[in-house]
PDB file of C-alpha atoms in Angstrom:
ATOM      1  CA  ASP A 297      59.954 128.970  36.286  1.00  0.00           C
ATOM      2  CA  ALA A 298      59.536 132.453  37.626  1.00  0.00           C
ATOM      3  CA  MET A 299      55.872 133.206  37.928  1.00  0.00           C
ATOM      4  CA  VAL A 300      52.952 134.723  39.778  1.00  0.00           C
ATOM      5  CA  ILE A 301      51.014 132.245  41.889  1.00  0.00           C
ATOM      6  CA  GLN A 302      47.574 132.817  43.306  1.00  0.00           C
ATOM      7  CA  ASN A 303      46.096 130.594  45.967  1.00  0.00           C
ATOM      8  CA  PRO A 304      43.612 129.183  46.146  1.00  0.00           C
ATOM      9  CA  ARG A 305      42.324 128.838  42.585  1.00  0.00           C
ATOM     10  CA  TYR A 306      38.757 128.682  43.874  1.00  0.00           C
ATOM     11  CA  GLN A 307      37.530 130.075  47.174  1.00  0.00           C
ATOM     12  CA  VAL A 308      34.079 129.799  48.678  1.00  0.00           C
ATOM     13  CA  THR A 309      33.261 132.009  51.629  1.00  0.00           C
ATOM     14  CA  GLN A 310      30.171 132.810  53.623  1.00  0.00           C
ATOM     15  CA  PHE A 311      28.397 136.115  53.454  1.00  0.00           C
ATOM     16  CA  GLY A 312      30.057 138.444  55.946  1.00  0.00           C
ATOM     17  CA  LYS A 313      32.925 136.096  56.818  1.00  0.00           C
ATOM     18  CA  PRO A 314      36.382 137.637  56.301  1.00  0.00           C
ATOM     19  CA  VAL A 315      38.421 136.055  53.557  1.00  0.00           C
ATOM     20  CA  THR A 316      42.018 136.472  52.415  1.00  0.00           C
ATOM     21  CA  LEU A 317      43.363 135.802  48.960  1.00  0.00           C
ATOM     22  CA  SER A 318      47.075 135.449  48.399  1.00  0.00           C
ATOM     23  CA  CYS A 319      49.510 136.201  45.627  1.00  0.00           C
ATOM     24  CA  SER A 320      53.170 135.319  45.518  1.00  0.00           C
ATOM     25  CA  GLN A 321      55.811 136.040  42.924  1.00  0.00           C
ATOM     26  CA  THR A 322      59.272 134.742  42.213  1.00  0.00           C
ATOM     27  CA  LEU A 323      60.069 137.518  39.747  1.00  0.00           C
ATOM     28  CA  ASN A 324      61.325 140.027  42.325  1.00  0.00           C
ATOM     29  CA  HIS A 325      59.096 142.665  40.737  1.00  0.00           C
ATOM     30  CA  ASN A 326      58.616 145.940  42.566  1.00  0.00           C
ATOM     31  CA  VAL A 327      54.998 146.549  41.646  1.00  0.00           C
ATOM     32  CA  MET A 328      52.051 144.310  42.502  1.00  0.00           C
ATOM     33  CA  TYR A 329      48.446 144.896  41.447  1.00  0.00           C
ATOM     34  CA  TRP A 330      45.074 143.519  42.442  1.00  0.00           C
ATOM     35  CA  TYR A 331      42.254 143.496  39.908  1.00  0.00           C
ATOM     36  CA  GLN A 332      38.640 142.459  40.386  1.00  0.00           C
ATOM     37  CA  GLN A 333      36.846 140.938  37.412  1.00  0.00           C
ATOM     38  CA  LYS A 334      33.138 140.285  37.699  1.00  0.00           C
ATOM     39  CA  SER A 335      31.358 138.004  35.302  1.00  0.00           C
ATOM     40  CA  SER A 336      31.445 139.278  31.710  1.00  0.00           C
ATOM     41  CA  GLN A 337      33.195 142.480  32.732  1.00  0.00           C
ATOM     42  CA  ALA A 338      36.644 143.931  32.319  1.00  0.00           C
ATOM     43  CA  PRO A 339      39.236 143.597  35.072  1.00  0.00           C
ATOM     44  CA  LYS A 340      39.001 146.590  37.368  1.00  0.00           C
ATOM     45  CA  LEU A 341      42.029 147.893  39.228  1.00  0.00           C
ATOM     46  CA  LEU A 342      41.519 147.842  42.997  1.00  0.00           C
ATOM     47  CA  PHE A 343      44.934 148.921  44.281  1.00  0.00           C
ATOM     48  CA  HIS A 344      48.618 148.408  43.831  1.00  0.00           C
ATOM     49  CA  TYR A 345      51.868 148.455  45.737  1.00  0.00           C
ATOM     50  CA  TYR A 346      54.918 150.179  44.388  1.00  0.00           C
ATOM     51  CA  ASP A 347      57.445 148.509  46.651  1.00  0.00           C
ATOM     52  CA  LYS A 348      55.919 149.233  50.075  1.00  0.00           C
ATOM     53  CA  ASP A 349      53.895 152.227  48.967  1.00  0.00           C
ATOM     54  CA  PHE A 350      50.200 151.433  48.866  1.00  0.00           C
ATOM     55  CA  ASN A 351      47.995 153.089  46.238  1.00  0.00           C
ATOM     56  CA  ASN A 352      44.253 152.779  46.478  1.00  0.00           C
ATOM     57  CA  GLU A 353      41.902 153.452  43.569  1.00  0.00           C
ATOM     58  CA  ALA A 354      39.379 156.101  44.521  1.00  0.00           C
ATOM     59  CA  ASP A 355      36.380 153.838  43.994  1.00  0.00           C
ATOM     60  CA  THR A 356      37.717 150.744  45.750  1.00  0.00           C
ATOM     61  CA  PRO A 357      35.310 149.911  48.593  1.00  0.00           C
ATOM     62  CA  ASP A 358      36.589 150.196  52.166  1.00  0.00           C
ATOM     63  CA  ASN A 359      35.673 146.541  52.565  1.00  0.00           C
ATOM     64  CA  PHE A 360      38.812 145.697  50.602  1.00  0.00           C
ATOM     65  CA  GLN A 361      42.239 145.905  52.170  1.00  0.00           C
ATOM     66  CA  SER A 362      45.661 144.763  51.098  1.00  0.00           C
ATOM     67  CA  ARG A 363      48.944 143.828  52.735  1.00  0.00           C
ATOM     68  CA  ARG A 364      52.382 143.359  51.302  1.00  0.00           C
ATOM     69  CA  PRO A 365      54.623 141.992  54.060  1.00  0.00           C
ATOM     70  CA  ASN A 366      57.572 141.510  51.710  1.00  0.00           C
ATOM     71  CA  THR A 367      58.489 141.726  48.035  1.00  0.00           C
ATOM     72  CA  SER A 368      57.226 138.268  47.242  1.00  0.00           C
ATOM     73  CA  PHE A 369      53.782 138.256  48.809  1.00  0.00           C
ATOM     74  CA  CYS A 370      50.681 140.373  48.547  1.00  0.00           C
ATOM     75  CA  PHE A 371      47.339 139.664  50.203  1.00  0.00           C
ATOM     76  CA  LEU A 372      43.831 140.842  49.477  1.00  0.00           C
ATOM     77  CA  ASP A 373      41.581 140.937  52.522  1.00  0.00           C
ATOM     78  CA  ILE A 374      37.833 141.269  52.175  1.00  0.00           C
ATOM     79  CA  ARG A 375      36.531 142.142  55.622  1.00  0.00           C
ATOM     80  CA  SER A 376      32.847 141.382  55.140  1.00  0.00           C
ATOM     81  CA  PRO A 377      32.179 139.824  51.749  1.00  0.00           C
ATOM     82  CA  GLY A 378      28.848 140.508  50.162  1.00  0.00           C
ATOM     83  CA  LEU A 379      27.198 138.686  47.290  1.00  0.00           C
ATOM     84  CA  GLY A 380      28.363 141.483  45.014  1.00  0.00           C
ATOM     85  CA  ASP A 381      31.996 140.686  45.775  1.00  0.00           C
ATOM     86  CA  ALA A 382      31.812 137.363  43.974  1.00  0.00           C
ATOM     87  CA  ALA A 383      34.327 137.697  41.174  1.00  0.00           C
ATOM     88  CA  MET A 384      37.641 136.569  39.766  1.00  0.00           C
ATOM     89  CA  TYR A 385      40.511 138.325  41.550  1.00  0.00           C
ATOM     90  CA  LEU A 386      43.636 138.737  39.493  1.00  0.00           C
ATOM     91  CA  CYS A 387      47.087 139.558  40.787  1.00  0.00           C
ATOM     92  CA  ALA A 388      49.665 141.084  38.468  1.00  0.00           C
ATOM     93  CA  THR A 389      53.259 142.173  38.822  1.00  0.00           C
ATOM     94  CA  LEU A 390      55.468 144.643  37.019  1.00  0.00           C
ATOM     95  CA  ARG A 391      59.226 144.858  37.306  1.00  0.00           C
ATOM     96  CA  ASP A 392      59.259 148.596  37.890  1.00  0.00           C
ATOM     97  CA  ARG A 393      57.567 151.836  36.954  1.00  0.00           C
ATOM     98  CA  GLY A 394      58.475 152.855  33.440  1.00  0.00           C
ATOM     99  CA  THR A 395      59.000 149.292  32.339  1.00  0.00           C
ATOM    100  CA  TYR A 396      56.394 147.183  30.654  1.00  0.00           C
ATOM    101  CA  GLY A 397      55.167 143.649  30.684  1.00  0.00           C
ATOM    102  CA  TYR A 398      52.630 142.789  33.322  1.00  0.00           C
ATOM    103  CA  THR A 399      52.705 139.201  34.515  1.00  0.00           C
ATOM    104  CA  PHE A 400      49.305 137.966  35.628  1.00  0.00           C
ATOM    105  CA  GLY A 401      48.519 135.118  37.952  1.00  0.00           C
ATOM    106  CA  SER A 402      45.819 132.596  37.087  1.00  0.00           C
ATOM    107  CA  GLY A 403      43.363 134.286  39.407  1.00  0.00           C
ATOM    108  CA  THR A 404      41.234 133.238  42.348  1.00  0.00           C
ATOM    109  CA  ARG A 405      37.556 132.819  41.690  1.00  0.00           C
ATOM    110  CA  LEU A 406      35.640 133.855  44.789  1.00  0.00           C
ATOM    111  CA  THR A 407      32.131 132.610  45.468  1.00  0.00           C
ATOM    112  CA  VAL A 408      30.084 134.122  48.304  1.00  0.00           C
ATOM    113  CA  VAL A 409      27.280 131.984  49.707  1.00  0.00           C
TER     114      VAL A 409
ATOM    115  CA  ALA B 782      41.163 160.452  32.287  1.00  0.00           C
ATOM    116  CA  GLN B 783      41.973 157.290  30.455  1.00  0.00           C
ATOM    117  CA  LYS B 784      39.340 155.250  28.718  1.00  0.00           C
ATOM    118  CA  VAL B 785      39.293 152.210  26.464  1.00  0.00           C
ATOM    119  CA  THR B 786      36.254 151.403  24.352  1.00  0.00           C
ATOM    120  CA  GLN B 787      35.609 148.065  22.747  1.00  0.00           C
ATOM    121  CA  ALA B 788      32.303 148.614  21.029  1.00  0.00           C
ATOM    122  CA  GLN B 789      31.860 145.007  19.934  1.00  0.00           C
ATOM    123  CA  THR B 790      30.500 143.021  22.855  1.00  0.00           C
ATOM    124  CA  GLU B 791      30.292 139.709  21.008  1.00  0.00           C
ATOM    125  CA  ILE B 792      31.399 138.485  17.603  1.00  0.00           C
ATOM    126  CA  SER B 793      30.659 135.126  16.071  1.00  0.00           C
ATOM    127  CA  VAL B 794      32.437 133.841  12.973  1.00  0.00           C
ATOM    128  CA  VAL B 795      32.867 130.576  11.181  1.00  0.00           C
ATOM    129  CA  GLU B 796      36.267 128.939  11.150  1.00  0.00           C
ATOM    130  CA  LYS B 797      38.702 130.309   8.554  1.00  0.00           C
ATOM    131  CA  GLU B 798      36.988 133.677   8.404  1.00  0.00           C
ATOM    132  CA  ASP B 799      39.020 136.783   9.157  1.00  0.00           C
ATOM    133  CA  VAL B 800      37.837 138.895  12.073  1.00  0.00           C
ATOM    134  CA  THR B 801      38.813 142.340  13.356  1.00  0.00           C
ATOM    135  CA  LEU B 802      38.351 143.433  16.945  1.00  0.00           C
ATOM    136  CA  ASP B 803      38.105 147.174  17.423  1.00  0.00           C
ATOM    137  CA  CYS B 804      39.677 149.234  20.175  1.00  0.00           C
ATOM    138  CA  VAL B 805      39.447 152.992  20.632  1.00  0.00           C
ATOM    139  CA  TYR B 806      41.238 154.752  23.450  1.00  0.00           C
ATOM    140  CA  GLU B 807      41.344 158.141  25.139  1.00  0.00           C
ATOM    141  CA  THR B 808      44.249 159.598  27.045  1.00  0.00           C
ATOM    142  CA  ARG B 809      45.833 162.974  27.676  1.00  0.00           C
ATOM    143  CA  ASP B 810      49.260 161.435  28.171  1.00  0.00           C
ATOM    144  CA  THR B 811      51.820 161.662  25.391  1.00  0.00           C
ATOM    145  CA  THR B 812      53.528 158.523  26.635  1.00  0.00           C
ATOM    146  CA  TYR B 813      51.303 155.517  26.973  1.00  0.00           C
ATOM    147  CA  TYR B 814      51.154 151.826  26.184  1.00  0.00           C
ATOM    148  CA  LEU B 815      48.489 149.777  24.491  1.00  0.00           C
ATOM    149  CA  PHE B 816      47.952 146.074  25.016  1.00  0.00           C
ATOM    150  CA  TRP B 817      45.843 143.188  23.828  1.00  0.00           C
ATOM    151  CA  TYR B 818      45.131 140.250  26.114  1.00  0.00           C
ATOM    152  CA  LYS B 819      43.304 136.991  25.461  1.00  0.00           C
ATOM    153  CA  GLN B 820      41.223 135.417  28.217  1.00  0.00           C
ATOM    154  CA  PRO B 821      40.195 131.835  27.461  1.00  0.00           C
ATOM    155  CA  PRO B 822      37.464 130.109  29.502  1.00  0.00           C
ATOM    156  CA  SER B 823      40.064 128.990  32.057  1.00  0.00           C
ATOM    157  CA  GLY B 824      40.337 132.627  33.155  1.00  0.00           C
ATOM    158  CA  GLU B 825      43.998 133.527  32.927  1.00  0.00           C
ATOM    159  CA  LEU B 826      44.985 136.621  30.989  1.00  0.00           C
ATOM    160  CA  VAL B 827      47.335 135.821  28.128  1.00  0.00           C
ATOM    161  CA  PHE B 828      49.501 138.681  26.901  1.00  0.00           C
ATOM    162  CA  LEU B 829      49.399 139.118  23.122  1.00  0.00           C
ATOM    163  CA  ILE B 830      51.037 142.431  22.294  1.00  0.00           C
ATOM    164  CA  ARG B 831      52.245 145.757  23.671  1.00  0.00           C
ATOM    165  CA  ARG B 832      52.682 148.979  21.740  1.00  0.00           C
ATOM    166  CA  ASN B 833      54.076 152.267  23.000  1.00  0.00           C
ATOM    167  CA  SER B 834      52.688 155.571  21.846  1.00  0.00           C
ATOM    168  CA  PHE B 835      55.768 156.432  19.800  1.00  0.00           C
ATOM    169  CA  ASP B 836      55.690 153.311  17.689  1.00  0.00           C
ATOM    170  CA  GLU B 837      52.925 153.333  15.104  1.00  0.00           C
ATOM    171  CA  GLN B 838      54.291 150.479  13.075  1.00  0.00           C
ATOM    172  CA  ASN B 839      51.768 147.769  12.450  1.00  0.00           C
ATOM    173  CA  GLU B 840      52.720 144.317  13.556  1.00  0.00           C
ATOM    174  CA  ILE B 841      52.054 140.827  12.290  1.00  0.00           C
ATOM    175  CA  SER B 842      52.604 137.679  14.288  1.00  0.00           C
ATOM    176  CA  GLY B 843      51.440 134.571  12.514  1.00  0.00           C
ATOM    177  CA  ARG B 844      47.677 134.860  12.052  1.00  0.00           C
ATOM    178  CA  TYR B 845      47.513 137.921  14.307  1.00  0.00           C
ATOM    179  CA  SER B 846      48.017 141.492  13.180  1.00  0.00           C
ATOM    180  CA  TRP B 847      47.587 144.846  14.860  1.00  0.00           C
ATOM    181  CA  ASN B 848      46.835 148.239  13.337  1.00  0.00           C
ATOM    182  CA  PHE B 849      47.784 151.210  15.530  1.00  0.00           C
ATOM    183  CA  GLN B 850      46.567 154.607  14.313  1.00  0.00           C
ATOM    184  CA  LYS B 851      47.164 157.577  16.591  1.00  0.00           C
ATOM    185  CA  SER B 852      45.153 159.854  14.289  1.00  0.00           C
ATOM    186  CA  THR B 853      41.998 157.919  15.149  1.00  0.00           C
ATOM    187  CA  SER B 854      43.142 156.714  18.603  1.00  0.00           C
ATOM    188  CA  SER B 855      42.584 153.151  17.541  1.00  0.00           C
ATOM    189  CA  PHE B 856      44.466 149.913  18.088  1.00  0.00           C
ATOM    190  CA  ASN B 857      42.603 147.213  16.180  1.00  0.00           C
ATOM    191  CA  PHE B 858      43.375 143.510  16.217  1.00  0.00           C
ATOM    192  CA  THR B 859      42.808 141.173  13.274  1.00  0.00           C
ATOM    193  CA  ILE B 860      42.831 137.396  13.326  1.00  0.00           C
ATOM    194  CA  THR B 861      43.285 135.868   9.895  1.00  0.00           C
ATOM    195  CA  ALA B 862      41.854 132.443   9.110  1.00  0.00           C
ATOM    196  CA  SER B 863      40.266 132.118  12.547  1.00  0.00           C
ATOM    197  CA  GLN B 864      40.301 128.800  14.378  1.00  0.00           C
ATOM    198  CA  VAL B 865      38.071 127.342  17.076  1.00  0.00           C
ATOM    199  CA  VAL B 866      40.930 127.745  19.570  1.00  0.00           C
ATOM    200  CA  ASP B 867      40.744 131.504  19.058  1.00  0.00           C
ATOM    201  CA  SER B 868      37.419 131.527  20.902  1.00  0.00           C
ATOM    202  CA  ALA B 869      37.943 133.682  23.982  1.00  0.00           C
ATOM    203  CA  VAL B 870      37.346 137.125  25.390  1.00  0.00           C
ATOM    204  CA  TYR B 871      39.826 139.663  24.080  1.00  0.00           C
ATOM    205  CA  PHE B 872      40.694 142.755  26.068  1.00  0.00           C
ATOM    206  CA  CYS B 873      42.322 145.901  24.849  1.00  0.00           C
ATOM    207  CA  ALA B 874      44.102 147.857  27.600  1.00  0.00           C
ATOM    208  CA  LEU B 875      45.836 151.180  28.076  1.00  0.00           C
ATOM    209  CA  SER B 876      48.482 152.103  30.602  1.00  0.00           C
ATOM    210  CA  ASP B 877      49.972 155.475  31.341  1.00  0.00           C
ATOM    211  CA  ALA B 878      53.600 156.306  32.113  1.00  0.00           C
ATOM    212  CA  ASN B 879      53.039 154.977  35.646  1.00  0.00           C
ATOM    213  CA  ASN B 880      51.921 151.700  34.116  1.00  0.00           C
ATOM    214  CA  ASP B 881      48.524 151.604  35.819  1.00  0.00           C
ATOM    215  CA  MET B 882      46.537 149.591  33.332  1.00  0.00           C
ATOM    216  CA  ARG B 883      42.910 150.166  32.383  1.00  0.00           C
ATOM    217  CA  PHE B 884      41.006 147.557  30.418  1.00  0.00           C
ATOM    218  CA  GLY B 885      38.241 147.859  27.870  1.00  0.00           C
ATOM    219  CA  ALA B 886      35.045 145.919  28.419  1.00  0.00           C
ATOM    220  CA  GLY B 887      36.237 143.081  26.222  1.00  0.00           C
ATOM    221  CA  THR B 888      34.964 141.391  23.081  1.00  0.00           C
ATOM    222  CA  ARG B 889      33.780 137.793  23.271  1.00  0.00           C
ATOM    223  CA  LEU B 890      34.832 135.987  20.108  1.00  0.00           C
ATOM    224  CA  THR B 891      33.204 132.704  19.193  1.00  0.00           C
ATOM    225  CA  VAL B 892      34.649 130.764  16.292  1.00  0.00           C
ATOM    226  CA  LYS B 893      32.348 128.008  15.092  1.00  0.00           C
ATOM    227  CA  PRO B 894      33.617 124.934  13.281  1.00  0.00           C
TER     228      PRO B 894
END
């Protein structure tokens, strides 16, 4: 089945140690999003790629970076995770601008120790 | 700026009761989309419904129904004859013509047996 896959499902990292979360999709969608969802809060948009064009939300911390080496993969890099970065990270895809129907992955729950 | 308000943080009902989750939105766009998502304890976001700004028809799907009223900028969600399996956090979301989605804070619904 075509889907959005996030690995790993659970990630534990040490304070200050760089960590990378991955998202892959078999849908051939042009747009990929990263959301951060802290406990009991709404998902918050961090950034998205429209094809290779990177779009950063104004309030996304510099500590967060993203890479999209090809259509299928998108990575979220946290350069120096702090305790406040512990959250569920959700990847979503969209076929194209002007269409509808996000497809979300199952998320990666990040713990910082 | 876009904004989604879900004023009800938590709702608790007894099984078989009807329950309505409120959603009020703000946008300056004339073309926009409204969504409801369910997030069970496992964490994945489950798509329930999408409405575009030009379609004010109410919709019923089984025990679920949605009432979209542009005059009051509301998109409310009603579950009829609630069941324990309906227990989850429900998010209302708004996306503009570029499809960048913004979520409300969510309403945690607990259905007790």
